[in-house]
Amino acid sequence: MPLPDKGKATKVCIDDFAFKKGHTYGTVMVDIDTHRIIDLLPSREVDDVAEWLSSFPNLEIVSRDGSVSYNSAVRQADAGLIQISDRFHLLKGLTDAAKSVMTSLVAANIGLPVSASHYEGKETEDYWEKEPQKEDFPTREHNAAYEKKKKAVEKVRELTEQGWTCKEIAAEVGICGATVRRYQSPDFNPAHGLYNTTRNSKIKPYAEKIKQMLGEGCTFRQIEEAIREEGYDGASSTIRMYTTRERKLMKEAKADNTGPVEKIERKWLISLLYRPIDEVKKISQEQLDKVIERYPVIGEVHDIVKTFKETLFSKKPEDLDKWMEDAERLKIEKIDSFVNGLRRDIDAVRKAIELDYNNGLAEGSVNKLKVVKRIMYGRNSFELLKGKLLRLELKHKVN
């Protein structure tokens, strides 16, 4: 059975893989045009990879990750080859740096002042005409879901007025046909029907009593005895959880001298590096603004990640220089290190912005290789693994 003809490849993506993790690594090459693995090399050393690449007479483009070794190998093989740095790895490098900055800057939980305790009630709003008040976490979560649904309803009704069919609207908005018909109804309300209609809490009538006793320094057992005498017949664990939360809120309020506080978890701020705020339900724009007011660097880091994403997909390589200048003005060590890495590989990064090629095929092929290794229980030589993969590729082509 003949193996794939590597001489025909003009555009390839390459990536390394572990033949024996921590000891032996190889390189996989994938033809971007045919999406097939065309060769494997039992090494990722510069000289070996360069010699290997030199054997591809028609090669024009090489897509790779940010590996310095692969950069050197491609240049050694042919200085005229176009190198493209993978966009996924570029984004990951920046977001990892940003995450490291935020982790070193803020604690796992940030306390922000609020006007009410987590058990105090909220006023009912007309959710279709007026945006609900953003207070504690349940309210914020409801508001986020409400705003998202409201936008979808407005989009559905707008497209309906333009004469779109139900099927077309469903495909455009990303919902099913039944949901489109519900949204088209003039009586549909995007607010959750059960919001603000919570079940009765056995401990709620004693909330003020508990806060008063906590303020006087009473212990959990003293609080439990006191409210049971007044008629509480719920579980002891409920009292313990409630008093623990209230004690934390009171302690943080005393430390900040700002009254009750609510917690903002650092992981929510990190999520904003990957997704827009309307897709992160745990935190509102108002809360983000308060966090940035306290930690301005967080806002700067979020902005620099956002603008890098825009630059990376803008098809305008000339915008990269301005982005790097803006990033360096922040004078953040982790970000500076990332920018220095871009400068060392600037031609390949500019090509990543200009061209649509990426390293996804190579990453997927490495996953395929791992599956084959598992099936063979690791009892395979490199030549056997290579032969099996290349013949699988040829079989798929025939099929």
CSV table of C-alpha atoms in Angstrom, one decimal, residues 142-387:
chain,number,residue,atom,x,y,z
A,142,HIS,CA,-32.0,37.2,37.2
A,143,ASN,CA,-31.2,40.6,35.5
A,144,ALA,CA,-28.5,39.0,33.3
A,145,ALA,CA,-30.9,36.3,32.1
A,146,TYR,CA,-33.7,38.8,31.7
A,147,GLU,CA,-31.6,41.2,29.5
A,148,LYS,CA,-30.3,38.3,27.3
A,149,LYS,CA,-33.8,37.0,26.8
A,150,LYS,CA,-35.2,40.5,26.2
A,151,LYS,CA,-32.7,41.2,23.4
A,152,ALA,CA,-33.6,37.8,21.8
A,153,VAL,CA,-37.3,38.7,22.0
A,154,GLU,CA,-36.7,42.1,20.4
A,155,LYS,CA,-34.6,40.6,17.7
A,156,VAL,CA,-37.3,38.0,16.9
A,157,ARG,CA,-40.1,40.6,16.7
A,158,GLU,CA,-37.9,42.9,14.5
A,159,LEU,CA,-37.2,40.1,12.1
A,160,THR,CA,-40.9,39.1,12.1
A,161,GLU,CA,-41.8,42.6,11.0
A,162,GLN,CA,-39.3,42.4,8.2
A,163,GLY,CA,-41.1,39.3,6.9
A,164,TRP,CA,-38.6,36.6,7.9
A,165,THR,CA,-40.1,33.1,8.3
A,166,CYS,CA,-40.1,31.2,11.6
A,167,LYS,CA,-37.4,28.9,10.4
A,168,GLU,CA,-35.1,31.7,9.2
A,169,ILE,CA,-35.5,33.5,12.5
A,170,ALA,CA,-34.7,30.4,14.5
A,171,ALA,CA,-31.5,29.9,12.5
A,172,GLU,CA,-30.5,33.6,12.9
A,173,VAL,CA,-31.2,33.9,16.6
A,174,GLY,CA,-30.1,30.4,17.6
A,175,ILE,CA,-33.3,29.2,19.1
A,176,CYS,CA,-35.9,26.6,18.2
A,177,GLY,CA,-39.1,27.3,16.2
A,178,ALA,CA,-41.3,26.8,19.2
A,179,THR,CA,-39.4,29.5,21.1
A,180,VAL,CA,-39.7,31.8,18.2
A,181,ARG,CA,-43.5,31.5,18.3
A,182,ARG,CA,-43.5,32.1,22.0
A,183,TYR,CA,-41.4,35.3,21.6
A,184,GLN,CA,-43.6,36.5,18.8
A,185,SER,CA,-46.6,36.5,21.1
A,186,PRO,CA,-47.4,40.1,22.4
A,187,ASP,CA,-48.3,38.6,25.8
A,188,PHE,CA,-44.8,37.1,26.3
A,189,ASN,CA,-42.8,38.5,29.2
A,190,PRO,CA,-39.1,37.7,29.4
A,191,ALA,CA,-39.0,38.0,33.2
A,192,HIS,CA,-39.0,34.7,35.0
A,193,GLY,CA,-42.5,34.1,36.3
A,194,LEU,CA,-41.4,32.8,39.7
A,195,TYR,CA,-38.8,35.5,40.4
A,196,ASN,CA,-39.3,37.2,43.8
A,197,THR,CA,-41.8,34.5,44.8
A,198,THR,CA,-39.4,32.5,47.0
A,199,ARG,CA,-40.5,29.7,49.3
A,200,ASN,CA,-41.1,30.6,52.9
A,201,SER,CA,-37.9,30.3,54.9
A,202,LYS,CA,-38.1,29.1,58.5
A,203,ILE,CA,-35.2,31.2,59.5
A,204,LYS,CA,-36.2,34.4,57.8
A,205,PRO,CA,-38.5,35.7,60.7
A,206,TYR,CA,-35.5,35.5,63.0
A,207,ALA,CA,-33.0,37.3,60.7
A,208,GLU,CA,-33.0,40.5,62.7
A,209,LYS,CA,-32.7,38.6,66.0
A,210,ILE,CA,-29.7,36.7,64.7
A,211,LYS,CA,-27.9,39.8,63.4
A,212,GLN,CA,-28.5,41.5,66.8
A,213,MET,CA,-27.1,38.6,68.7
A,214,LEU,CA,-24.1,38.3,66.4
A,215,GLY,CA,-23.4,42.0,67.0
A,216,GLU,CA,-23.4,41.3,70.7
A,217,GLY,CA,-20.8,38.5,70.2
A,218,CYS,CA,-23.2,35.6,71.0
A,219,THR,CA,-22.1,32.0,70.0
A,220,PHE,CA,-24.0,29.7,67.6
A,221,ARG,CA,-25.4,27.7,70.5
A,222,GLN,CA,-26.7,30.8,72.2
A,223,ILE,CA,-28.4,31.9,69.0
A,224,GLU,CA,-29.9,28.5,68.4
A,225,GLU,CA,-31.3,28.4,71.9
A,226,ALA,CA,-32.7,31.9,71.7
A,227,ILE,CA,-34.6,31.5,68.4
A,228,ARG,CA,-35.9,28.0,69.3
A,229,GLU,CA,-37.4,29.5,72.4
A,230,GLU,CA,-39.2,31.9,70.1
A,231,GLY,CA,-40.6,29.1,67.9
A,232,TYR,CA,-38.0,28.2,65.3
A,233,ASP,CA,-38.3,24.4,64.5
A,234,GLY,CA,-35.9,24.1,61.5
A,235,ALA,CA,-32.6,22.3,61.2
A,236,SER,CA,-29.6,23.3,63.2
A,237,SER,CA,-27.5,23.3,60.0
A,238,THR,CA,-29.6,26.0,58.5
A,239,ILE,CA,-28.9,28.3,61.5
A,240,ARG,CA,-25.2,27.5,61.3
A,241,MET,CA,-25.0,28.3,57.5
A,242,TYR,CA,-27.0,31.5,57.9
A,243,THR,CA,-25.0,32.7,60.9
A,244,THR,CA,-21.7,31.9,59.2
A,245,ARG,CA,-22.6,34.0,56.2
A,246,GLU,CA,-23.9,36.9,58.3
A,247,ARG,CA,-20.8,36.8,60.5
A,248,LYS,CA,-18.5,37.1,57.4
A,249,LEU,CA,-20.5,40.0,56.0
A,250,MET,CA,-20.4,41.8,59.3
A,251,LYS,CA,-16.6,41.2,59.7
A,252,GLU,CA,-15.9,42.5,56.2
A,253,ALA,CA,-18.1,45.5,56.7
A,254,LYS,CA,-16.3,46.3,59.9
A,255,ALA,CA,-12.9,46.0,58.2
A,256,ASP,CA,-13.9,48.2,55.3
A,257,ASN,CA,-16.1,50.6,57.4
A,258,THR,CA,-18.5,50.6,54.5
A,259,GLY,CA,-21.4,48.5,55.7
A,260,PRO,CA,-22.5,45.1,54.4
A,261,VAL,CA,-20.5,43.7,51.5
A,262,GLU,CA,-21.0,41.2,48.7
A,263,LYS,CA,-18.4,38.9,47.3
A,264,ILE,CA,-17.0,39.1,43.8
A,265,GLU,CA,-15.0,36.0,43.0
A,266,ARG,CA,-11.8,36.4,41.1
A,267,LYS,CA,-12.6,33.6,38.7
A,268,TRP,CA,-15.6,35.7,37.4
A,269,LEU,CA,-13.1,38.5,36.5
A,270,ILE,CA,-10.8,35.9,34.8
A,271,SER,CA,-13.8,34.6,32.8
A,272,LEU,CA,-14.1,38.0,31.2
A,273,LEU,CA,-10.8,37.4,29.5
A,274,TYR,CA,-12.4,34.8,27.4
A,275,ARG,CA,-16.1,35.9,27.1
A,276,PRO,CA,-18.0,39.2,26.9
A,277,ILE,CA,-19.7,40.3,30.1
A,278,ASP,CA,-23.2,39.5,28.9
A,279,GLU,CA,-22.2,35.9,28.7
A,280,VAL,CA,-20.8,35.8,32.3
A,281,LYS,CA,-23.9,35.7,34.5
A,282,LYS,CA,-22.2,35.9,37.8
A,283,ILE,CA,-21.1,39.5,37.5
A,284,SER,CA,-22.7,42.7,36.2
A,285,GLN,CA,-21.2,45.7,34.5
A,286,GLU,CA,-21.9,47.8,37.5
A,287,GLN,CA,-19.9,45.4,39.7
A,288,LEU,CA,-17.1,45.2,37.2
A,289,ASP,CA,-16.9,49.0,37.2
A,290,LYS,CA,-16.6,49.0,41.0
A,291,VAL,CA,-13.8,46.4,40.9
A,292,ILE,CA,-12.0,48.4,38.3
A,293,GLU,CA,-12.4,51.5,40.4
A,294,ARG,CA,-10.6,49.7,43.2
A,295,TYR,CA,-8.1,47.9,40.9
A,296,PRO,CA,-7.6,50.0,37.7
A,297,VAL,CA,-5.0,47.4,36.4
A,298,ILE,CA,-7.8,44.9,36.0
A,299,GLY,CA,-9.6,47.2,33.5
A,300,GLU,CA,-6.4,47.9,31.7
A,301,VAL,CA,-5.7,44.1,31.4
A,302,HIS,CA,-9.2,43.4,30.1
A,303,ASP,CA,-8.9,46.2,27.6
A,304,ILE,CA,-5.5,45.1,26.2
A,305,VAL,CA,-6.8,41.5,25.8
A,306,LYS,CA,-9.9,42.7,24.0
A,307,THR,CA,-8.0,44.9,21.6
A,308,PHE,CA,-5.5,42.1,20.9
A,309,LYS,CA,-8.3,39.8,19.9
A,310,GLU,CA,-9.7,42.6,17.6
A,311,THR,CA,-6.3,43.1,16.1
A,312,LEU,CA,-5.6,39.4,15.6
A,313,PHE,CA,-8.8,39.0,13.5
A,314,SER,CA,-8.7,42.4,11.8
A,315,LYS,CA,-6.7,41.4,8.7
A,316,LYS,CA,-4.6,44.5,9.3
A,317,PRO,CA,-1.1,43.5,10.3
A,318,GLU,CA,-0.1,47.2,10.5
A,319,ASP,CA,-2.3,47.6,13.6
A,320,LEU,CA,0.0,45.2,15.6
A,321,ASP,CA,2.7,47.8,16.2
A,322,LYS,CA,0.3,50.2,17.8
A,323,TRP,CA,-1.1,47.4,20.0
A,324,MET,CA,2.3,46.5,21.2
A,325,GLU,CA,3.1,50.1,22.1
A,326,ASP,CA,-0.2,50.4,24.0
A,327,ALA,CA,0.6,47.1,25.9
A,328,GLU,CA,4.1,48.2,26.8
A,329,ARG,CA,2.8,51.5,28.3
A,330,LEU,CA,1.1,49.5,31.0
A,331,LYS,CA,4.5,48.5,32.3
A,332,ILE,CA,3.3,45.1,33.5
A,333,GLU,CA,6.1,42.5,33.6
A,334,LYS,CA,4.0,39.6,32.3
A,335,ILE,CA,2.5,41.6,29.5
A,336,ASP,CA,5.9,42.9,28.5
A,337,SER,CA,7.2,39.4,28.4
A,338,PHE,CA,4.4,38.4,26.0
A,339,VAL,CA,5.1,41.4,23.8
A,340,ASN,CA,8.8,40.6,23.7
A,341,GLY,CA,7.8,37.1,22.5
A,342,LEU,CA,5.8,38.7,19.7
A,343,ARG,CA,8.7,40.8,18.6
A,344,ARG,CA,11.0,37.8,18.4
A,345,ASP,CA,8.5,36.1,16.0
A,346,ILE,CA,7.0,39.3,14.5
A,347,ASP,CA,6.9,38.1,10.8
A,348,ALA,CA,4.9,34.9,11.7
A,349,VAL,CA,2.6,36.9,13.9
A,350,ARG,CA,1.8,39.4,11.2
A,351,LYS,CA,1.1,36.5,8.8
A,352,ALA,CA,-1.3,35.1,11.4
A,353,ILE,CA,-3.3,38.4,11.2
A,354,GLU,CA,-3.0,38.6,7.4
A,355,LEU,CA,-3.8,34.9,6.4
A,356,ASP,CA,-6.5,32.5,7.5
A,357,TYR,CA,-4.3,29.4,8.1
A,358,ASN,CA,-4.0,28.0,11.6
A,359,ASN,CA,-2.6,25.0,13.5
A,360,GLY,CA,-5.9,23.3,14.3
A,361,LEU,CA,-5.3,20.4,11.9
A,362,ALA,CA,-2.1,19.5,13.6
A,363,GLU,CA,-3.6,19.8,17.1
A,364,GLY,CA,-6.4,17.5,16.0
A,365,SER,CA,-3.9,15.0,14.4
A,366,VAL,CA,-2.0,14.8,17.7
A,367,ASN,CA,-5.3,13.9,19.5
A,368,LYS,CA,-5.8,11.2,16.8
A,369,LEU,CA,-2.3,10.0,17.4
A,370,LYS,CA,-2.9,9.7,21.2
A,371,VAL,CA,-6.0,7.6,20.6
A,372,VAL,CA,-4.0,5.2,18.4
A,373,LYS,CA,-1.3,5.0,21.0
A,374,ARG,CA,-3.9,4.1,23.7
A,375,ILE,CA,-5.4,1.4,21.4
A,376,MET,CA,-2.0,-0.1,21.1
A,377,TYR,CA,-1.4,0.0,24.9
A,378,GLY,CA,1.9,1.8,24.4
A,379,ARG,CA,3.5,-1.4,23.1
A,380,ASN,CA,4.4,0.1,19.8
A,381,SER,CA,7.7,1.3,18.2
A,382,PHE,CA,7.8,4.7,16.4
A,383,GLU,CA,7.9,3.0,13.0
A,384,LEU,CA,4.8,0.9,13.8
A,385,LEU,CA,2.9,4.0,15.1
A,386,LYS,CA,3.9,6.0,12.0
A,387,GLY,CA,2.9,3.2,9.6
